[in-house]
Coordinates of N, CA, C and O and ligand atoms in Angstrom, one line a residue:
M1 N -20.7 -1.4 -11.3 CA -19.7 -0.3 -11.4 C -20.1 0.8 -10.3 O -20.7 1.8 -10.7
P2 N -19.8 0.6 -9.1 CA -20.3 1.6 -8.1 C -19.5 2.9 -8.2 O -20.0 3.9 -7.8
L3 N -18.2 2.8 -8.6 CA -17.4 4.0 -8.7 C -17.4 4.4 -10.1 O -16.3 4.5 -10.8
A4 N -18.5 4.8 -10.6 CA -18.6 5.2 -12.1 C -19.2 6.6 -12.2 O -20.0 7.0 -11.4
V5 N -18.7 7.3 -13.2 CA -19.2 8.6 -13.5 C -20.1 8.5 -14.8 O -19.7 8.0 -15.8
N6 N -21.2 9.2 -14.7 CA -22.1 9.3 -15.8 C -21.7 10.6 -16.6 O -21.8 11.7 -16.1
L7 N -21.3 10.4 -17.8 CA -20.8 11.5 -18.6 C -21.9 12.5 -18.9 O -21.7 13.7 -19.0
R8 N -23.2 12.0 -19.0 CA -24.3 12.9 -19.3 C -24.5 13.9 -18.1 O -24.8 15.1 -18.3
H9 N -24.3 13.4 -16.9 CA -24.5 14.3 -15.8 C -23.4 15.3 -15.7 O -23.6 16.4 -15.2
L10 N -22.2 15.0 -16.3 CA -21.1 15.9 -16.3 C -21.3 17.0 -17.2 O -20.6 18.0 -17.1
E11 N -22.2 16.9 -18.2 CA -22.3 18.0 -19.2 C -22.7 19.3 -18.5 O -22.3 20.3 -18.8
A12 N -23.6 19.1 -17.5 CA -24.1 20.3 -16.9 C -23.2 20.9 -15.8 O -23.0 22.1 -15.7
H13 N -22.6 20.0 -15.0 CA -21.9 20.5 -13.9 C -20.9 19.4 -13.4 O -21.0 18.2 -13.8
N14 N -19.9 19.8 -12.5 CA -19.0 18.9 -12.0 C -19.8 17.9 -11.0 O -20.8 18.2 -10.5
I15 N -19.2 16.7 -10.9 CA -19.8 15.7 -10.0 C -19.0 15.5 -8.8 O -17.8 15.3 -8.9
R16 N -19.7 15.5 -7.7 CA -19.0 15.2 -6.4 C -19.4 13.7 -6.1 O -20.6 13.4 -6.1
M17 N -18.3 12.9 -5.8 CA -18.6 11.5 -5.5 C -18.0 11.2 -4.1 O -16.8 11.5 -3.9
E18 N -18.9 10.8 -3.3 CA -18.4 10.5 -1.9 C -19.0 9.2 -1.4 O -20.2 9.0 -1.6
G19 N -18.3 8.4 -0.8 CA -18.8 7.1 -0.3 C -17.8 6.1 0.0 O -16.6 6.4 0.2
K20 N -18.3 4.9 0.1 CA -17.4 3.8 0.4 C -17.5 2.7 -0.6 O -18.6 2.4 -1.1
L21 N -16.4 2.1 -1.0 CA -16.3 1.0 -2.0 C -15.9 -0.2 -1.3 O -14.8 -0.3 -0.7
P22 N -16.7 -1.3 -1.3 CA -16.3 -2.5 -0.6 C -15.0 -3.1 -1.2 O -14.7 -2.9 -2.4
A23 N -14.2 -3.6 -0.3 CA -12.8 -4.1 -0.7 C -12.9 -5.0 -1.9 O -12.0 -5.0 -2.7
R24 N -13.9 -5.9 -1.9 CA -14.0 -6.9 -3.0 C -14.2 -6.2 -4.3 O -13.7 -6.7 -5.4
E25 N -14.8 -5.0 -4.4 CA -15.0 -4.2 -5.6 C -13.6 -3.8 -6.2 O -13.4 -3.6 -7.3
L26 N -12.7 -3.5 -5.3 CA -11.4 -3.0 -5.7 C -10.6 -4.1 -6.4 O -9.8 -3.9 -7.2
D27 N -10.9 -5.4 -6.0 CA -10.4 -6.5 -6.6 C -8.9 -6.5 -6.6 O -8.2 -6.6 -7.7
I28 N -8.3 -6.3 -5.5 CA -6.8 -6.3 -5.3 C -6.4 -7.6 -4.7 O -6.9 -8.0 -3.7
D29 N -5.5 -8.3 -5.4 CA -5.0 -9.5 -4.9 C -3.6 -9.2 -4.4 O -2.7 -8.9 -5.1
T30 N -3.5 -9.1 -3.0 CA -2.2 -8.6 -2.5 C -1.1 -9.7 -2.6 O 0.0 -9.3 -2.5
L31 N -1.5 -10.9 -2.8 CA -0.5 -12.0 -3.0 C 0.5 -12.0 -1.8 O 1.6 -12.4 -2.0
D32 N 0.0 -11.6 -0.7 CA 0.9 -11.3 0.4 C 0.1 -11.5 1.7 O -0.9 -11.0 1.9
T33 N 0.7 -12.3 2.6 CA -0.1 -12.6 3.8 C 0.1 -11.5 4.8 O -0.7 -11.5 5.8
V34 N 1.0 -10.6 4.6 CA 1.2 -9.6 5.6 C 0.3 -8.4 5.4 O 0.2 -7.5 6.2
I35 N -0.4 -8.3 4.3 CA -1.3 -7.3 4.0 C -2.7 -7.9 3.6 O -2.7 -8.7 2.6
Q36 N -3.7 -7.5 4.3 CA -5.1 -8.0 4.0 C -6.0 -6.8 3.7 O -5.9 -5.8 4.4
L37 N -6.9 -6.9 2.8 CA -7.9 -5.9 2.5 C -9.2 -6.4 3.0 O -9.8 -7.3 2.5
A38 N -9.6 -5.8 4.1 CA -10.9 -6.1 4.7 C -11.9 -4.9 4.7 O -13.1 -5.1 4.6
Q39 N -11.3 -3.8 4.9 CA -12.1 -2.6 5.1 C -12.5 -2.0 3.7 O -11.7 -2.1 2.8
P40 N -13.6 -1.2 3.6 CA -13.9 -0.6 2.4 C -13.1 0.6 2.1 O -12.5 1.2 3.0
L41 N -12.9 1.0 0.8 CA -12.2 2.2 0.5 C -13.1 3.4 0.6 O -14.3 3.4 0.2
E42 N -12.7 4.4 1.3 CA -13.5 5.6 1.4 C -12.9 6.6 0.4 O -11.8 6.8 0.3
Y43 N -13.9 7.2 -0.3 CA -13.5 8.2 -1.4 C -14.3 9.5 -1.2 O -15.5 9.4 -0.9
D44 N -13.7 10.5 -1.6 CA -14.3 11.8 -1.7 C -13.7 12.5 -2.9 O -12.6 13.1 -2.8
L45 N -14.4 12.5 -4.0 CA -13.8 12.9 -5.3 C -14.7 13.9 -6.0 O -15.9 13.9 -5.8
E46 N -14.0 14.7 -6.8 CA -14.8 15.6 -7.7 C -14.3 15.3 -9.1 O -13.1 15.2 -9.4
V47 N -15.3 15.2 -10.0 CA -15.0 14.9 -11.4 C -15.4 16.1 -12.2 O -16.5 16.7 -12.1
Q48 N -14.5 16.5 -13.1 CA -14.7 17.7 -13.9 C -14.5 17.3 -15.4 O -13.6 16.5 -15.7
K49 N -15.3 17.8 -16.2 CA -15.2 17.5 -17.6 C -14.3 18.6 -18.3 O -14.6 19.8 -18.2
L50 N -13.3 18.1 -19.0 CA -12.4 19.0 -19.7 C -12.7 18.8 -21.2 O -13.5 18.0 -21.6
E51 N -12.1 19.6 -22.0 CA -12.3 19.5 -23.4 C -12.1 18.1 -24.0 O -12.9 17.6 -24.8
D52 N -11.0 17.5 -23.6 CA -10.6 16.2 -24.2 C -10.7 15.0 -23.2 O -10.2 14.0 -23.5
G53 N -11.2 15.3 -22.0 CA -11.2 14.2 -21.1 C -11.8 14.5 -19.8 O -12.5 15.5 -19.6
L54 N -11.5 13.7 -18.8 CA -12.1 13.9 -17.4 C -10.9 14.2 -16.4 O -9.9 13.6 -16.6
L55 N -11.2 15.0 -15.5 CA -10.2 15.2 -14.4 C -10.9 14.8 -13.1 O -11.9 15.4 -12.8
V56 N -10.2 13.9 -12.5 CA -10.8 13.4 -11.2 C -9.8 13.8 -10.1 O -8.6 13.5 -10.3
H57 N -10.3 14.4 -9.1 CA -9.3 14.7 -8.0 C -10.0 14.6 -6.6 O -11.3 14.8 -6.6
G58 N -9.3 14.3 -5.6 CA -9.9 14.2 -4.3 C -9.1 13.4 -3.4 O -7.8 13.3 -3.5
R59 N -9.8 12.7 -2.5 CA -9.1 12.0 -1.4 C -9.6 10.5 -1.4 O -10.7 10.2 -1.6
L60 N -8.5 9.6 -1.2 CA -8.8 8.2 -1.0 C -8.3 7.8 0.3 O -7.2 8.2 0.7
L61 N -9.0 6.9 1.0 CA -8.5 6.4 2.3 C -8.9 4.9 2.4 O -10.0 4.5 2.1
L62 N -7.9 4.1 2.8 CA -8.1 2.7 2.9 C -7.2 2.2 4.1 O -6.0 2.5 4.2
N63 N -8.0 1.5 5.0 CA -7.2 0.9 6.1 C -6.9 -0.5 5.8 O -7.8 -1.3 5.5
L64 N -5.6 -0.8 5.9 CA -5.2 -2.1 5.5 C -4.9 -2.9 6.8 O -4.4 -2.4 7.8
D65 N -5.2 -4.2 6.8 CA -4.9 -5.1 8.0 C -3.6 -5.7 7.7 O -3.4 -6.5 6.8
C66 N -2.6 -5.2 8.4 CA -1.2 -5.7 8.2 C -0.6 -6.5 9.3 O -1.2 -6.5 10.4
Q67 N 0.4 -7.2 9.0 CA 1.2 -7.9 10.0 C 2.6 -7.4 10.0 O 3.2 -7.3 8.9
C68 N 3.1 -7.0 11.1 CA 4.4 -6.4 11.2 C 5.5 -7.5 10.7 O 5.4 -8.6 11.3
V69 N 6.3 -7.1 9.8 CA 7.3 -8.1 9.3 C 8.4 -8.4 10.3 O 9.2 -9.4 10.2
R70 N 8.5 -7.5 11.3 CA 9.6 -7.8 12.3 C 9.1 -8.5 13.5 O 9.7 -9.4 14.0
C71 N 7.9 -8.1 14.1 CA 7.5 -8.7 15.3 C 6.2 -9.5 15.2 O 5.7 -10.1 16.1
L72 N 5.7 -9.6 13.9 CA 4.5 -10.4 13.6 C 3.2 -9.9 14.2 O 2.2 -10.6 14.2
K73 N 3.2 -8.7 14.8 CA 2.0 -8.2 15.5 C 1.1 -7.7 14.4 O 1.5 -6.9 13.5
P74 N -0.2 -8.0 14.5 CA -1.2 -7.4 13.6 C -1.4 -5.9 13.9 O -1.5 -5.5 15.0
F75 N -1.5 -5.1 12.9 CA -1.8 -3.7 13.1 C -2.5 -3.1 11.9 O -2.6 -3.7 10.8
Q76 N -3.1 -1.9 12.0 CA -3.8 -1.3 10.9 C -2.9 -0.2 10.3 O -2.3 0.6 11.0
Y77 N -2.8 -0.3 9.0 CA -2.0 0.7 8.2 C -3.0 1.6 7.5 O -3.9 1.1 6.8
R78 N -2.8 2.9 7.7 CA -3.7 3.9 7.1 C -3.2 4.4 5.8 O -2.1 5.1 5.8
L79 N -3.8 3.9 4.7 CA -3.3 4.4 3.4 C -4.2 5.5 3.0 O -5.3 5.4 2.7
E80 N -3.6 6.7 3.0 CA -4.4 7.9 2.6 C -3.7 8.6 1.5 O -2.5 8.9 1.5
I81 N -4.4 8.9 0.4 CA -3.9 9.7 -0.7 C -4.8 11.0 -0.7 O -5.9 11.0 -1.1
D82 N -4.2 12.0 -0.2 CA -4.9 13.3 -0.2 C -4.4 14.1 -1.4 O -3.2 14.1 -1.6
G83 N -5.3 14.6 -2.1 CA -4.9 15.3 -3.3 C -4.6 14.3 -4.5 O -3.7 14.5 -5.3
W84 N -5.4 13.3 -4.5 CA -5.2 12.3 -5.7 C -5.8 13.0 -6.9 O -6.8 13.6 -6.8
A85 N -5.1 12.8 -8.0 CA -5.6 13.4 -9.3 C -5.3 12.4 -10.4 O -4.3 11.8 -10.4
C86 N -6.3 12.4 -11.3 CA -6.2 11.4 -12.4 C -6.8 12.0 -13.6 O -8.0 12.6 -13.5
H87 N -6.1 12.0 -14.7 CA -6.7 12.5 -15.9 C -7.0 11.4 -16.9 O -6.2 10.5 -17.1
L88 N -8.3 11.3 -17.3 CA -8.7 10.3 -18.2 C -9.1 10.9 -19.5 O -10.1 11.6 -19.7
P89 N -8.3 10.6 -20.5 CA -8.6 11.1 -21.9 C -9.8 10.4 -22.5 O -10.0 9.2 -22.3
L90 N -10.6 11.2 -23.2 CA -11.8 10.7 -23.8 C -11.5 10.6 -25.4 O -12.4 10.1 -26.1
Q91 N -10.3 11.1 -25.8 CA -10.0 11.0 -27.2 C -8.5 10.4 -27.2 O -7.8 10.6 -26.3
G92 N -8.2 10.0 -28.5 CA -6.8 9.5 -28.6 C -6.6 8.0 -28.4 O -7.6 7.3 -28.1
E93 N -5.3 7.6 -28.4 CA -5.0 6.3 -28.4 C -5.4 5.6 -27.1 O -5.9 4.5 -27.1
D94 N -5.0 6.2 -25.9 CA -5.2 5.5 -24.7 C -6.5 6.0 -24.0 O -6.6 6.1 -22.8
C95 N -7.5 6.4 -24.8 CA -8.7 7.0 -24.2 C -9.5 5.9 -23.5 O -9.4 4.7 -23.8
V96 N -10.3 6.4 -22.5 CA -11.2 5.5 -21.8 C -12.5 5.3 -22.7 O -12.9 6.2 -23.4
V97 N -13.0 4.1 -22.6 CA -14.2 3.8 -23.4 C -15.4 3.7 -22.5 O -15.5 2.8 -21.6
P98 N -16.3 4.7 -22.5 CA -17.5 4.7 -21.7 C -18.4 3.6 -22.0 O -18.6 3.2 -23.2
V99 N -19.1 3.0 -21.0 CA -20.1 2.0 -21.2 C -21.4 2.6 -20.8 O -21.5 2.9 -19.6
N100 N -22.3 2.6 -21.7 CA -23.7 3.3 -21.4 C -23.4 4.7 -20.8 O -24.0 5.0 -19.8
D101 N -22.6 5.5 -21.4 CA -22.2 6.8 -20.9 C -21.5 6.9 -19.6 O -21.4 7.9 -19.0
C102 N -21.1 5.7 -19.1 CA -20.5 5.7 -17.8 C -19.0 5.2 -17.8 O -18.7 4.4 -18.6
V103 N -18.2 5.9 -17.0 CA -16.8 5.5 -16.9 C -16.5 5.0 -15.6 O -16.8 5.6 -14.6
D104 N -15.9 3.8 -15.5 CA -15.6 3.2 -14.2 C -14.3 3.7 -13.8 O -13.3 3.6 -14.5
L105 N -14.2 4.3 -12.6 CA -13.0 4.8 -12.0 C -12.2 3.8 -11.3 O -11.0 4.0 -10.9
T106 N -12.8 2.6 -11.0 CA -12.1 1.6 -10.2 C -10.7 1.2 -10.6 O -9.8 1.2 -9.8
P107 N -10.5 1.0 -11.9 CA -9.1 0.5 -12.3 C -8.1 1.6 -12.0 O -6.9 1.2 -11.6
Y108 N -8.4 2.8 -12.1 CA -7.4 3.9 -11.9 C -7.2 4.1 -10.4 O -6.0 4.3 -10.0
V109 N -8.2 3.9 -9.6 CA -8.0 4.0 -8.2 C -7.2 2.9 -7.7 O -6.2 3.0 -6.9
R110 N -7.5 1.7 -8.2 CA -6.8 0.4 -7.8 C -5.3 0.6 -8.1 O -4.4 0.3 -7.3
E111 N -5.0 1.1 -9.3 CA -3.6 1.2 -9.7 C -2.8 2.1 -8.8 O -1.7 1.8 -8.3
D112 N -3.4 3.3 -8.4 CA -2.6 4.2 -7.5 C -2.6 3.7 -6.1 O -1.6 4.0 -5.4
I113 N -3.6 3.0 -5.7 CA -3.6 2.5 -4.3 C -2.5 1.4 -4.2 O -1.8 1.4 -3.2
L114 N -2.4 0.6 -5.2 CA -1.3 -0.4 -5.2 C 0.1 0.2 -5.0 O 0.9 -0.4 -4.4
L115 N 0.3 1.3 -5.7 CA 1.6 2.0 -5.6 C 1.9 2.4 -4.2 O 3.1 2.6 -3.9
E116 N 0.9 2.7 -3.4 CA 1.1 3.2 -2.1 C 1.1 2.1 -1.0 O 1.3 2.4 0.2
F117 N 1.0 0.9 -1.4 CA 1.1 -0.2 -0.5 C 2.4 -0.3 0.3 O 3.5 0.0 -0.4
P118 N 2.4 -0.5 1.6 CA 3.7 -0.6 2.3 C 4.5 -1.8 1.8 O 3.9 -2.9 1.7
R119 N 5.8 -1.7 1.5 CA 6.5 -2.8 1.1 C 6.9 -3.8 2.2 O 6.9 -5.0 2.0
H120 N 7.3 -3.2 3.3 CA 7.6 -4.0 4.5 C 6.9 -3.4 5.6 O 7.4 -2.5 6.3
P121 N 5.6 -3.8 5.8 CA 4.8 -3.2 6.9 C 5.5 -3.4 8.2 O 5.8 -4.5 8.6
L122 N 5.5 -2.3 8.9 CA 6.1 -2.3 10.3 C 5.0 -1.7 11.2 O 4.5 -0.6 11.0
C123 N 4.9 -2.3 12.4 CA 3.9 -1.8 13.4 C 4.3 -0.4 13.9 O 3.5 0.5 14.2
D124 N 5.6 -0.2 13.9 CA 6.2 1.1 14.3 C 7.6 1.2 13.6 O 8.3 0.2 13.5
P125 N 8.0 2.4 13.1 CA 9.3 2.5 12.4 C 10.4 2.0 13.3 O 11.4 1.6 12.8
E126 N 10.2 2.1 14.7 CA 11.2 1.8 15.6 C 11.1 0.3 16.1 O 11.7 0.0 17.1
C127 N 10.2 -0.4 15.5 CA 9.9 -1.8 16.0 C 11.3 -2.6 16.1 O 12.1 -2.6 15.2
R128 N 11.5 -3.2 17.3 CA 12.7 -3.9 17.5 C 12.6 -5.4 17.2 O 13.5 -6.2 17.5
G129 N 11.4 -5.8 16.7 CA 11.2 -7.2 16.4 C 10.8 -8.0 17.5 O 10.2 -7.5 18.5
L130 N 11.0 -9.3 17.4 CA 10.5 -10.2 18.5 C 11.2 -10.0 19.8 O 12.4 -9.5 19.8
P131 N 10.5 -10.3 20.9 CA 11.1 -10.1 22.2 C 12.5 -10.9 22.3 O 12.6 -11.9 21.7
V132 N 13.4 -10.3 23.0 CA 14.8 -10.8 23.1 C 14.8 -12.2 23.6 O 15.6 -13.0 23.1
A133 N 14.0 -12.6 24.5 CA 14.0 -13.9 25.1 C 14.0 -15.0 24.1 O 14.7 -16.0 24.2
S134 N 13.2 -14.8 23.0 CA 13.1 -15.9 22.0 C 14.2 -16.0 21.0 O 14.4 -17.0 20.4
V135 N 15.0 -14.9 20.9 CA 16.1 -14.9 19.9 C 17.4 -14.8 20.7 O 18.5 -15.0 20.0
G136 N 17.4 -14.6 21.9 CA 18.6 -14.4 22.7 C 19.5 -15.6 22.8 O 20.7 -15.5 22.6
K137 N 18.9 -16.8 22.9 CA 19.7 -18.0 23.2 C 20.7 -18.4 22.1 O 21.9 -18.5 22.3
P138 N 20.2 -18.4 20.8 CA 21.2 -18.8 19.7 C 22.3 -17.7 19.6 O 23.4 -18.1 19.3
R139 N 22.0 -16.5 19.9 CA 23.0 -15.4 19.8 C 24.1 -15.6 20.8 O 25.2 -15.5 20.5
N140 N 23.7 -16.0 22.1 CA 24.7 -16.2 23.1 C 25.6 -17.4 22.8 O 26.8 -17.3 23.0
S141 N 25.0 -18.4 22.3 CA 25.8 -19.6 22.1 C 26.8 -19.4 20.9 O 27.9 -19.9 21.0
S142 N 26.5 -18.5 20.0 CA 27.4 -18.2 18.9 C 28.5 -17.3 19.4 O 29.6 -17.4 18.9
N143 N 28.2 -16.5 20.4 CA 29.3 -15.7 21.0 C 30.3 -16.5 21.7 O 31.5 -16.3 21.6
I144 N 29.8 -17.6 22.4 CA 30.7 -18.5 23.1 C 31.6 -19.2 22.1 O 32.8 -19.3 22.3
G145 N 31.0 -19.6 21.0 CA 31.7 -20.2 19.9 C 32.9 -19.4 19.5 O 34.0 -19.8 19.3
K146 N 32.6 -18.0 19.3 CA 33.6 -17.1 18.8 C 34.8 -17.0 19.8 O 35.9 -17.0 19.4
T147 N 34.3 -16.8 21.1 CA 35.4 -16.7 22.1 C 36.3 -17.9 22.0 O 37.6 -17.8 22.1
G148 N 35.7 -19.1 21.8 CA 36.5 -20.4 21.8 C 37.5 -20.3 20.7 O 38.7 -20.6 20.8
T149 N 37.0 -19.8 19.5 CA 38.0 -19.8 18.3 C 39.1 -18.8 18.6 O 40.3 -19.0 18.2
D150 N 38.7 -17.6 19.2 CA 39.8 -16.6 19.5 C 40.9 -17.2 20.4 O 42.1 -17.0 20.2
K151 N 40.4 -18.0 21.4 CA 41.4 -18.6 22.3 C 42.3 -19.6 21.6 O 43.5 -19.6 21.7
S152 N 41.7 -20.4 20.8 CA 42.5 -21.4 20.0 C 43.5 -20.7 19.1 O 44.6 -21.2 18.8
A153 N 43.1 -19.5 18.6 CA 44.0 -18.7 17.7 C 45.2 -18.3 18.5 O 46.3 -18.3 17.9
W154 N 45.0 -17.9 19.7 CA 46.1 -17.4 20.5 C 47.0 -18.6 20.8 O 48.3 -18.5 20.8
V155 N 46.4 -19.7 21.1 CA 47.2 -21.0 21.3 C 48.1 -21.2 20.1 O 49.3 -21.5 20.2
E156 N 47.5 -21.1 18.9 CA 48.2 -21.4 17.7 C 49.4 -20.4 17.5 O 50.6 -20.7 17.2
L157 N 49.2 -19.1 17.9 CA 50.2 -18.1 17.8 C 51.3 -18.4 18.8 O 52.5 -18.2 18.4
N158 N 50.9 -18.8 20.0 CA 52.0 -19.1 21.0 C 52.9 -20.3 20.5 O 54.1 -20.2 20.7
K159 N 52.2 -21.2 19.8 CA 53.0 -22.3 19.3 C 54.0 -21.8 18.3 O 55.2 -22.3 18.3
L160 N 53.6 -20.9 17.5 CA 54.5 -20.4 16.4 C 55.7 -19.7 17.1 O 56.8 -19.8 16.6
K161 N 55.4 -18.9 18.1 CA 56.6 -18.2 18.8 C 57.6 -19.2 19.4 O 58.8 -18.9 19.3
L162 N 57.0 -20.3 19.8 CA 58.0 -21.3 20.4 C 58.8 -21.9 19.3 O 60.0 -22.2 19.4
Ligands
ZN209 ZN1 6.5 -4.7 14.9

């Protein structure tokens, strides 16, 4: 549990947590070939003890190795959550259960990071997709086909007039 808070240490003062969490510790299965997790998660958090729980707030940063869904170019997506906040109740129904006085923050971080994943990663919002040369040919031939049908439609109209 590298991203864990020791509740005993919290009794005296707030805890500042700063560091990197290896991607495998996050244990995110993207189930998606266009997004890969290779870089560690960088975190800079402060944990505060409240009467009935813990308040965690700070910054999360994760660089994702993505592939553009339009042009297939690999690029890095910077997933940054500035001002991340999470309240962990220590009492009640959905309370967190400390193990040896420690609370693992990883599941909460994982959950919110997943929500920020790009749905359709693009190398650039203006990405025009694959170069025209590779998709141009089929488009041209379909245009010719359309012109052909237009002509035959006129032919049919002329027949009707006669
Ligand atoms: Zn692209």
